[in-house]
């Protein structure tokens, strides 16, 4: 399965890790800098 996880925060990173362990082709998409950070 190919998947795209939108959001490289804690939950997105964890979900990506779980999917990769299952042998899936996963991409992780992070947005640019937040204007308030």
PDB file of N, CA and C in Angstrom, residues 8-33:
ATOM      1  N   UNK A   8       3.722  16.207  10.238  1.00  0.00           N
ATOM      2  CA  UNK A   8       4.901  15.527  10.773  1.00  0.00           C
ATOM      3  C   UNK A   8       5.032  15.718  12.276  1.00  0.00           C
ATOM      4  N   UNK A   9       3.924  15.890  12.954  1.00  0.00           N
ATOM      5  CA  UNK A   9       3.964  16.027  14.407  1.00  0.00           C
ATOM      6  C   UNK A   9       4.126  14.668  15.071  1.00  0.00           C
ATOM      7  N   UNK A  10       3.804  14.614  16.329  1.00  0.00           N
ATOM      8  CA  UNK A  10       3.967  13.380  17.096  1.00  0.00           C
ATOM      9  C   UNK A  10       3.076  12.264  16.551  1.00  0.00           C
ATOM     10  N   UNK A  11       1.823  12.555  16.324  1.00  0.00           N
ATOM     11  CA  UNK A  11       0.887  11.526  15.861  1.00  0.00           C
ATOM     12  C   UNK A  11       1.215  11.091  14.435  1.00  0.00           C
ATOM     13  N   UNK A  12       1.508  12.052  13.558  1.00  0.00           N
ATOM     14  CA  UNK A  12       1.853  11.716  12.178  1.00  0.00           C
ATOM     15  C   UNK A  12       3.117  10.887  12.083  1.00  0.00           C
ATOM     16  N   UNK A  13       4.115  11.235  12.888  1.00  0.00           N
ATOM     17  CA  UNK A  13       5.360  10.467  12.890  1.00  0.00           C
ATOM     18  C   UNK A  13       5.138   9.054  13.407  1.00  0.00           C
ATOM     19  N   UNK A  14       4.327   8.924  14.444  1.00  0.00           N
ATOM     20  CA  UNK A  14       4.029   7.602  14.999  1.00  0.00           C
ATOM     21  C   UNK A  14       3.261   6.754  13.989  1.00  0.00           C
ATOM     22  N   UNK A  15       2.271   7.342  13.339  1.00  0.00           N
ATOM     23  CA  UNK A  15       1.492   6.621  12.332  1.00  0.00           C
ATOM     24  C   UNK A  15       2.381   6.172  11.178  1.00  0.00           C
ATOM     25  N   UNK A  16       3.296   7.054  10.741  1.00  0.00           N
ATOM     26  CA  UNK A  16       4.239   6.697   9.682  1.00  0.00           C
ATOM     27  C   UNK A  16       5.101   5.517  10.100  1.00  0.00           C
ATOM     28  N   UNK A  17       5.570   5.531  11.327  1.00  0.00           N
ATOM     29  CA  UNK A  17       6.402   4.443  11.846  1.00  0.00           C
ATOM     30  C   UNK A  17       5.644   3.114  11.827  1.00  0.00           C
ATOM     31  N   UNK A  18       4.414   3.134  12.301  1.00  0.00           N
ATOM     32  CA  UNK A  18       3.603   1.904  12.342  1.00  0.00           C
ATOM     33  C   UNK A  18       3.361   1.371  10.929  1.00  0.00           C
ATOM     34  N   UNK A  19       3.031   2.263   9.984  1.00  0.00           N
ATOM     35  CA  UNK A  19       2.787   1.832   8.613  1.00  0.00           C
ATOM     36  C   UNK A  19       4.053   1.283   7.967  1.00  0.00           C
ATOM     37  N   UNK A  20       5.210   1.908   8.232  1.00  0.00           N
ATOM     38  CA  UNK A  20       6.476   1.436   7.663  1.00  0.00           C
ATOM     39  C   UNK A  20       6.837   0.053   8.219  1.00  0.00           C
ATOM     40  N   UNK A  21       6.563  -0.186   9.491  1.00  0.00           N
ATOM     41  CA  UNK A  21       6.835  -1.505  10.073  1.00  0.00           C
ATOM     42  C   UNK A  21       6.017  -2.593   9.389  1.00  0.00           C
ATOM     43  N   UNK A  22       4.857  -2.233   8.893  1.00  0.00           N
ATOM     44  CA  UNK A  22       3.997  -3.182   8.195  1.00  0.00           C
ATOM     45  C   UNK A  22       4.411  -3.406   6.748  1.00  0.00           C
ATOM     46  N   UNK A  23       5.492  -2.766   6.302  1.00  0.00           N
ATOM     47  CA  UNK A  23       5.989  -2.972   4.953  1.00  0.00           C
ATOM     48  C   UNK A  23       5.353  -2.066   3.909  1.00  0.00           C
ATOM     49  N   UNK A  24       4.692  -1.010   4.331  1.00  0.00           N
ATOM     50  CA  UNK A  24       4.032  -0.103   3.403  1.00  0.00           C
ATOM     51  C   UNK A  24       4.990   0.978   2.916  1.00  0.00           C
ATOM     52  N   UNK A  25       4.688   1.534   1.740  1.00  0.00           N
ATOM     53  CA  UNK A  25       5.446   2.645   1.175  1.00  0.00           C
ATOM     54  C   UNK A  25       4.771   3.927   1.654  1.00  0.00           C
ATOM     55  N   UNK A  26       5.410   4.627   2.602  1.00  0.00           N
ATOM     56  CA  UNK A  26       4.783   5.775   3.250  1.00  0.00           C
ATOM     57  C   UNK A  26       5.626   7.025   3.037  1.00  0.00           C
ATOM     58  N   UNK A  27       4.954   8.131   2.724  1.00  0.00           N
ATOM     59  CA  UNK A  27       5.594   9.440   2.641  1.00  0.00           C
ATOM     60  C   UNK A  27       5.015  10.316   3.739  1.00  0.00           C
ATOM     61  N   UNK A  28       5.862  11.177   4.290  1.00  0.00           N
ATOM     62  CA  UNK A  28       5.452  12.085   5.365  1.00  0.00           C
ATOM     63  C   UNK A  28       5.587  13.507   4.853  1.00  0.00           C
ATOM     64  N   UNK A  29       4.503  14.279   4.916  1.00  0.00           N
ATOM     65  CA  UNK A  29       4.486  15.642   4.409  1.00  0.00           C
ATOM     66  C   UNK A  29       4.404  16.610   5.577  1.00  0.00           C
ATOM     67  N   UNK A  30       5.367  17.543   5.626  1.00  0.00           N
ATOM     68  CA  UNK A  30       5.370  18.570   6.664  1.00  0.00           C
ATOM     69  C   UNK A  30       5.106  19.919   6.017  1.00  0.00           C
ATOM     70  N   UNK A  31       4.347  20.741   6.671  1.00  0.00           N
ATOM     71  CA  UNK A  31       4.107  22.078   6.135  1.00  0.00           C
ATOM     72  C   UNK A  31       5.284  22.983   6.484  1.00  0.00           C
ATOM     73  N   UNK A  32       5.286  24.175   5.915  1.00  0.00           N
ATOM     74  CA  UNK A  32       6.354  25.119   6.170  1.00  0.00           C
ATOM     75  C   UNK A  32       6.269  25.716   7.567  1.00  0.00           C
ATOM     76  N   UNK A  33       7.141  26.668   7.859  1.00  0.00           N
ATOM     77  CA  UNK A  33       7.136  27.292   9.182  1.00  0.00           C
ATOM     78  C   UNK A  33       5.790  27.983   9.468  1.00  0.00           C
TER      79      UNK A  33
END
